[in-house]
Each structure stands twice: as structure tokens, then as C-alpha cells.
């Protein structure tokens, strides 16, 4: 991505760190878990049906086709399915798809911060 300056600039402008910070904050506030996939998790290169991982998948290829099971699906939809599976399993992505022994339990933010106000007191 760093080789493609336009793409790198647009990603930097999107402010993903701020989006992640906001999602984590709001998740903690509402007692919802935040699951984060590793930066190297191959969500686009993994078949969402049979979990076979492709060795290479260039960015210009927009349709994912699996040689193992024959699945043909949009690349982004395939990645979304894989990330949804990762989140429902409650594991963090390790970059090694299809190896459940390498997955770790996700760090989730289930606890609400303590409210310093006493019941019946107005907000300040």
C-alpha cells in the first residue's frame, strides 16, 4: 500500500486510528465487545467457504475465486464474511488462517466504567 501513494494518502486521511479509538470507547461505554483482527490477518485471501488461503491475491483482482471449492464471490464480501466469522468466534486474527491453535482469545471490553455519582443525584 505504501507503493501506491494515492491509496496510502486516502487511508491516512480516513483516520483509522481515530475510528478504532471511537469504536473501542463507545463499546466500553455500552458494554459491547470490540474485536480487532491483526493487521496481517488474510481476510481477503481466505475462502469464506472452505478456509483455503491463497498465496497471492493482487489488489486489482476484485473477484475472489477459490480453486479448492469453486466459490466465486466479490473480494470485499469474502473479506467481510471472514471478519464476521472471526468476530463471532471471539478470537483475534493471527495472520494464519485456518489454524485454530494459533488464535488467541480476543480482548473485549465488557465492563462498564464505575459511575462516581450516587443514585438519585443529578448530572453535573
mmCIF file with all atom_site columns, C-alpha atoms in Angstrom, residues 3-115:
data_model
loop_
_atom_site.group_PDB
_atom_site.id
_atom_site.type_symbol
_atom_site.label_atom_id
_atom_site.label_alt_id
_atom_site.label_comp_id
_atom_site.label_asym_id
_atom_site.label_entity_id
_atom_site.label_seq_id
_atom_site.pdbx_PDB_ins_code
_atom_site.Cartn_x
_atom_site.Cartn_y
_atom_site.Cartn_z
_atom_site.occupancy
_atom_site.B_iso_or_equiv
_atom_site.pdbx_formal_charge
_atom_site.auth_seq_id
_atom_site.auth_comp_id
_atom_site.auth_asym_id
_atom_site.auth_atom_id
_atom_site.pdbx_PDB_model_num
ATOM 1   C CA . UNK A 1 3   ? 3.944   1.994   -3.014 1.00 0.00 ? 3   UNK A CA 1
ATOM 2   C CA . UNK A 1 4   ? 0.593   3.346   -4.174 1.00 0.00 ? 4   UNK A CA 1
ATOM 3   C CA . UNK A 1 5   ? 0.746   6.923   -2.929 1.00 0.00 ? 5   UNK A CA 1
ATOM 4   C CA . UNK A 1 6   ? -2.863  7.778   -3.719 1.00 0.00 ? 6   UNK A CA 1
ATOM 5   C CA . UNK A 1 7   ? -4.160  4.772   -1.794 1.00 0.00 ? 7   UNK A CA 1
ATOM 6   C CA . UNK A 1 8   ? -1.814  5.429   1.132  1.00 0.00 ? 8   UNK A CA 1
ATOM 7   C CA . UNK A 1 9   ? -2.912  9.074   1.276  1.00 0.00 ? 9   UNK A CA 1
ATOM 8   C CA . UNK A 1 10  ? -6.601  8.150   1.283  1.00 0.00 ? 10  UNK A CA 1
ATOM 9   C CA . UNK A 1 11  ? -6.091  5.575   4.028  1.00 0.00 ? 11  UNK A CA 1
ATOM 10  C CA . UNK A 1 12  ? -4.162  8.101   6.108  1.00 0.00 ? 12  UNK A CA 1
ATOM 11  C CA . UNK A 1 13  ? -6.875  10.703  5.557  1.00 0.00 ? 13  UNK A CA 1
ATOM 12  C CA . UNK A 1 14  ? -9.552  8.280   6.742  1.00 0.00 ? 14  UNK A CA 1
ATOM 13  C CA . UNK A 1 15  ? -8.018  8.328   10.208 1.00 0.00 ? 15  UNK A CA 1
ATOM 14  C CA . UNK A 1 16  ? -8.470  4.653   11.046 1.00 0.00 ? 16  UNK A CA 1
ATOM 15  C CA . UNK A 1 17  ? -6.782  5.101   14.398 1.00 0.00 ? 17  UNK A CA 1
ATOM 16  C CA . UNK A 1 18  ? -9.448  7.616   15.395 1.00 0.00 ? 18  UNK A CA 1
ATOM 17  C CA . UNK A 1 19  ? -12.234 5.333   14.165 1.00 0.00 ? 19  UNK A CA 1
ATOM 18  C CA . UNK A 1 20  ? -10.814 2.436   16.198 1.00 0.00 ? 20  UNK A CA 1
ATOM 19  C CA . UNK A 1 21  ? -10.449 4.653   19.270 1.00 0.00 ? 21  UNK A CA 1
ATOM 20  C CA . UNK A 1 22  ? -14.080 5.786   18.961 1.00 0.00 ? 22  UNK A CA 1
ATOM 21  C CA . UNK A 1 23  ? -15.374 2.238   18.460 1.00 0.00 ? 23  UNK A CA 1
ATOM 22  C CA . UNK A 1 24  ? -13.449 0.988   21.496 1.00 0.00 ? 24  UNK A CA 1
ATOM 23  C CA . UNK A 1 25  ? -14.656 3.906   23.621 1.00 0.00 ? 25  UNK A CA 1
ATOM 24  C CA . UNK A 1 26  ? -18.292 3.508   22.618 1.00 0.00 ? 26  UNK A CA 1
ATOM 25  C CA . UNK A 1 27  ? -18.078 -0.273  23.017 1.00 0.00 ? 27  UNK A CA 1
ATOM 26  C CA . UNK A 1 28  ? -16.817 0.095   26.579 1.00 0.00 ? 28  UNK A CA 1
ATOM 27  C CA . UNK A 1 29  ? -19.468 2.708   27.321 1.00 0.00 ? 29  UNK A CA 1
ATOM 28  C CA . UNK A 1 30  ? -22.228 0.391   26.088 1.00 0.00 ? 30  UNK A CA 1
ATOM 29  C CA . UNK A 1 31  ? -20.702 -2.851  27.431 1.00 0.00 ? 31  UNK A CA 1
ATOM 30  C CA . UNK A 1 32  ? -20.113 -4.266  23.932 1.00 0.00 ? 32  UNK A CA 1
ATOM 31  C CA . UNK A 1 33  ? -17.008 -6.181  22.892 1.00 0.00 ? 33  UNK A CA 1
ATOM 32  C CA . UNK A 1 34  ? -14.540 -4.793  20.363 1.00 0.00 ? 34  UNK A CA 1
ATOM 33  C CA . UNK A 1 35  ? -12.766 -7.494  18.366 1.00 0.00 ? 35  UNK A CA 1
ATOM 34  C CA . UNK A 1 36  ? -9.697  -6.395  16.398 1.00 0.00 ? 36  UNK A CA 1
ATOM 35  C CA . UNK A 1 37  ? -8.195  -8.512  13.627 1.00 0.00 ? 37  UNK A CA 1
ATOM 36  C CA . UNK A 1 38  ? -4.437  -8.486  13.224 1.00 0.00 ? 38  UNK A CA 1
ATOM 37  C CA . UNK A 1 39  ? -3.086  -6.252  10.526 1.00 0.00 ? 39  UNK A CA 1
ATOM 38  C CA . UNK A 1 40  ? -1.741  -9.362  8.774  1.00 0.00 ? 40  UNK A CA 1
ATOM 39  C CA . UNK A 1 41  ? -4.912  -11.482 9.005  1.00 0.00 ? 41  UNK A CA 1
ATOM 40  C CA . UNK A 1 42  ? -5.555  -12.675 5.403  1.00 0.00 ? 42  UNK A CA 1
ATOM 41  C CA . UNK A 1 43  ? -9.274  -11.887 5.280  1.00 0.00 ? 43  UNK A CA 1
ATOM 42  C CA . UNK A 1 44  ? -9.260  -11.234 1.520  1.00 0.00 ? 44  UNK A CA 1
ATOM 43  C CA . UNK A 1 45  ? -7.068  -14.206 0.624  1.00 0.00 ? 45  UNK A CA 1
ATOM 44  C CA . UNK A 1 46  ? -9.017  -16.787 2.673  1.00 0.00 ? 46  UNK A CA 1
ATOM 45  C CA . UNK A 1 47  ? -12.004 -18.571 1.158  1.00 0.00 ? 47  UNK A CA 1
ATOM 46  C CA . UNK A 1 48  ? -15.054 -17.869 3.307  1.00 0.00 ? 48  UNK A CA 1
ATOM 47  C CA . UNK A 1 49  ? -16.489 -21.283 2.433  1.00 0.00 ? 49  UNK A CA 1
ATOM 48  C CA . UNK A 1 50  ? -13.631 -23.793 2.802  1.00 0.00 ? 50  UNK A CA 1
ATOM 49  C CA . UNK A 1 51  ? -10.998 -21.572 4.570  1.00 0.00 ? 51  UNK A CA 1
ATOM 50  C CA . UNK A 1 52  ? -8.301  -22.282 1.941  1.00 0.00 ? 52  UNK A CA 1
ATOM 51  C CA . UNK A 1 53  ? -5.728  -19.456 1.825  1.00 0.00 ? 53  UNK A CA 1
ATOM 52  C CA . UNK A 1 54  ? -4.398  -18.153 -1.494 1.00 0.00 ? 54  UNK A CA 1
ATOM 53  C CA . UNK A 1 55  ? -0.672  -17.415 -1.638 1.00 0.00 ? 55  UNK A CA 1
ATOM 54  C CA . UNK A 1 56  ? -1.144  -14.161 -3.582 1.00 0.00 ? 56  UNK A CA 1
ATOM 55  C CA . UNK A 1 57  ? -4.118  -12.006 -4.468 1.00 0.00 ? 57  UNK A CA 1
ATOM 56  C CA . UNK A 1 58  ? -3.213  -8.655  -6.067 1.00 0.00 ? 58  UNK A CA 1
ATOM 57  C CA . UNK A 1 59  ? -5.312  -5.591  -5.233 1.00 0.00 ? 59  UNK A CA 1
ATOM 58  C CA . UNK A 1 60  ? -6.543  -5.190  -8.829 1.00 0.00 ? 60  UNK A CA 1
ATOM 59  C CA . UNK A 1 61  ? -8.323  -8.578  -8.649 1.00 0.00 ? 61  UNK A CA 1
ATOM 60  C CA . UNK A 1 62  ? -11.791 -7.641  -7.378 1.00 0.00 ? 62  UNK A CA 1
ATOM 61  C CA . UNK A 1 63  ? -13.439 -11.091 -7.582 1.00 0.00 ? 63  UNK A CA 1
ATOM 62  C CA . UNK A 1 64  ? -12.290 -13.925 -5.319 1.00 0.00 ? 64  UNK A CA 1
ATOM 63  C CA . UNK A 1 65  ? -12.460 -17.378 -6.884 1.00 0.00 ? 65  UNK A CA 1
ATOM 64  C CA . UNK A 1 66  ? -11.441 -20.431 -4.868 1.00 0.00 ? 66  UNK A CA 1
ATOM 65  C CA . UNK A 1 67  ? -9.678  -23.217 -6.728 1.00 0.00 ? 67  UNK A CA 1
ATOM 66  C CA . UNK A 1 68  ? -10.433 -25.719 -3.939 1.00 0.00 ? 68  UNK A CA 1
ATOM 67  C CA . UNK A 1 69  ? -14.227 -25.416 -3.663 1.00 0.00 ? 69  UNK A CA 1
ATOM 68  C CA . UNK A 1 70  ? -15.162 -23.297 -6.704 1.00 0.00 ? 70  UNK A CA 1
ATOM 69  C CA . UNK A 1 71  ? -16.641 -20.361 -4.761 1.00 0.00 ? 71  UNK A CA 1
ATOM 70  C CA . UNK A 1 72  ? -16.812 -17.125 -6.778 1.00 0.00 ? 72  UNK A CA 1
ATOM 71  C CA . UNK A 1 73  ? -17.590 -14.021 -4.715 1.00 0.00 ? 73  UNK A CA 1
ATOM 72  C CA . UNK A 1 74  ? -16.735 -10.325 -4.583 1.00 0.00 ? 74  UNK A CA 1
ATOM 73  C CA . UNK A 1 75  ? -13.403 -9.815  -2.828 1.00 0.00 ? 75  UNK A CA 1
ATOM 74  C CA . UNK A 1 76  ? -14.779 -7.351  -0.262 1.00 0.00 ? 76  UNK A CA 1
ATOM 75  C CA . UNK A 1 77  ? -17.798 -9.528  0.506  1.00 0.00 ? 77  UNK A CA 1
ATOM 76  C CA . UNK A 1 78  ? -15.485 -12.501 1.040  1.00 0.00 ? 78  UNK A CA 1
ATOM 77  C CA . UNK A 1 79  ? -13.317 -10.476 3.433  1.00 0.00 ? 79  UNK A CA 1
ATOM 78  C CA . UNK A 1 80  ? -16.436 -9.278  5.289  1.00 0.00 ? 80  UNK A CA 1
ATOM 79  C CA . UNK A 1 81  ? -17.618 -12.881 5.745  1.00 0.00 ? 81  UNK A CA 1
ATOM 80  C CA . UNK A 1 82  ? -14.200 -13.912 7.077  1.00 0.00 ? 82  UNK A CA 1
ATOM 81  C CA . UNK A 1 83  ? -14.073 -10.990 9.514  1.00 0.00 ? 83  UNK A CA 1
ATOM 82  C CA . UNK A 1 84  ? -17.619 -11.744 10.698 1.00 0.00 ? 84  UNK A CA 1
ATOM 83  C CA . UNK A 1 85  ? -16.569 -15.361 11.325 1.00 0.00 ? 85  UNK A CA 1
ATOM 84  C CA . UNK A 1 86  ? -13.519 -14.117 13.236 1.00 0.00 ? 86  UNK A CA 1
ATOM 85  C CA . UNK A 1 87  ? -15.656 -11.819 15.398 1.00 0.00 ? 87  UNK A CA 1
ATOM 86  C CA . UNK A 1 88  ? -18.267 -14.485 16.119 1.00 0.00 ? 88  UNK A CA 1
ATOM 87  C CA . UNK A 1 89  ? -15.523 -16.902 17.156 1.00 0.00 ? 89  UNK A CA 1
ATOM 88  C CA . UNK A 1 90  ? -14.242 -14.286 19.617 1.00 0.00 ? 90  UNK A CA 1
ATOM 89  C CA . UNK A 1 91  ? -10.621 -14.656 18.535 1.00 0.00 ? 91  UNK A CA 1
ATOM 90  C CA . UNK A 1 92  ? -8.023  -12.226 17.310 1.00 0.00 ? 92  UNK A CA 1
ATOM 91  C CA . UNK A 1 93  ? -6.579  -12.722 13.871 1.00 0.00 ? 93  UNK A CA 1
ATOM 92  C CA . UNK A 1 94  ? -3.038  -14.030 13.937 1.00 0.00 ? 94  UNK A CA 1
ATOM 93  C CA . UNK A 1 95  ? -2.269  -13.897 10.233 1.00 0.00 ? 95  UNK A CA 1
ATOM 94  C CA . UNK A 1 96  ? -2.513  -17.680 9.933  1.00 0.00 ? 96  UNK A CA 1
ATOM 95  C CA . UNK A 1 97  ? -5.973  -18.540 8.684  1.00 0.00 ? 97  UNK A CA 1
ATOM 96  C CA . UNK A 1 98  ? -7.364  -21.997 9.216  1.00 0.00 ? 98  UNK A CA 1
ATOM 97  C CA . UNK A 1 99  ? -5.129  -22.748 12.194 1.00 0.00 ? 99  UNK A CA 1
ATOM 98  C CA . UNK A 1 100 ? -7.345  -22.558 15.279 1.00 0.00 ? 100 UNK A CA 1
ATOM 99  C CA . UNK A 1 101 ? -4.438  -23.373 17.574 1.00 0.00 ? 101 UNK A CA 1
ATOM 100 C CA . UNK A 1 102 ? -2.814  -20.058 16.688 1.00 0.00 ? 102 UNK A CA 1
ATOM 101 C CA . UNK A 1 103 ? -5.838  -17.934 17.569 1.00 0.00 ? 103 UNK A CA 1
ATOM 102 C CA . UNK A 1 104 ? -5.949  -16.124 20.883 1.00 0.00 ? 104 UNK A CA 1
ATOM 103 C CA . UNK A 1 105 ? -8.971  -15.073 22.888 1.00 0.00 ? 105 UNK A CA 1
ATOM 104 C CA . UNK A 1 106 ? -9.992  -11.566 21.959 1.00 0.00 ? 106 UNK A CA 1
ATOM 105 C CA . UNK A 1 107 ? -9.605  -8.819  24.469 1.00 0.00 ? 107 UNK A CA 1
ATOM 106 C CA . UNK A 1 108 ? -13.067 -7.445  24.913 1.00 0.00 ? 108 UNK A CA 1
ATOM 107 C CA . UNK A 1 109 ? -14.377 -4.513  26.826 1.00 0.00 ? 109 UNK A CA 1
ATOM 108 C CA . UNK A 1 110 ? -17.363 -5.932  28.695 1.00 0.00 ? 110 UNK A CA 1
ATOM 109 C CA . UNK A 1 111 ? -17.059 -3.982  31.906 1.00 0.00 ? 111 UNK A CA 1
ATOM 110 C CA . UNK A 1 112 ? -18.640 -0.582  32.269 1.00 0.00 ? 112 UNK A CA 1
ATOM 111 C CA . UNK A 1 113 ? -16.629 2.125   33.991 1.00 0.00 ? 113 UNK A CA 1
ATOM 112 C CA . UNK A 1 114 ? -17.756 2.838   37.508 1.00 0.00 ? 114 UNK A CA 1
ATOM 113 C CA . UNK A 1 115 ? -20.171 5.757   37.804 1.00 0.00 ? 115 UNK A CA 1
#
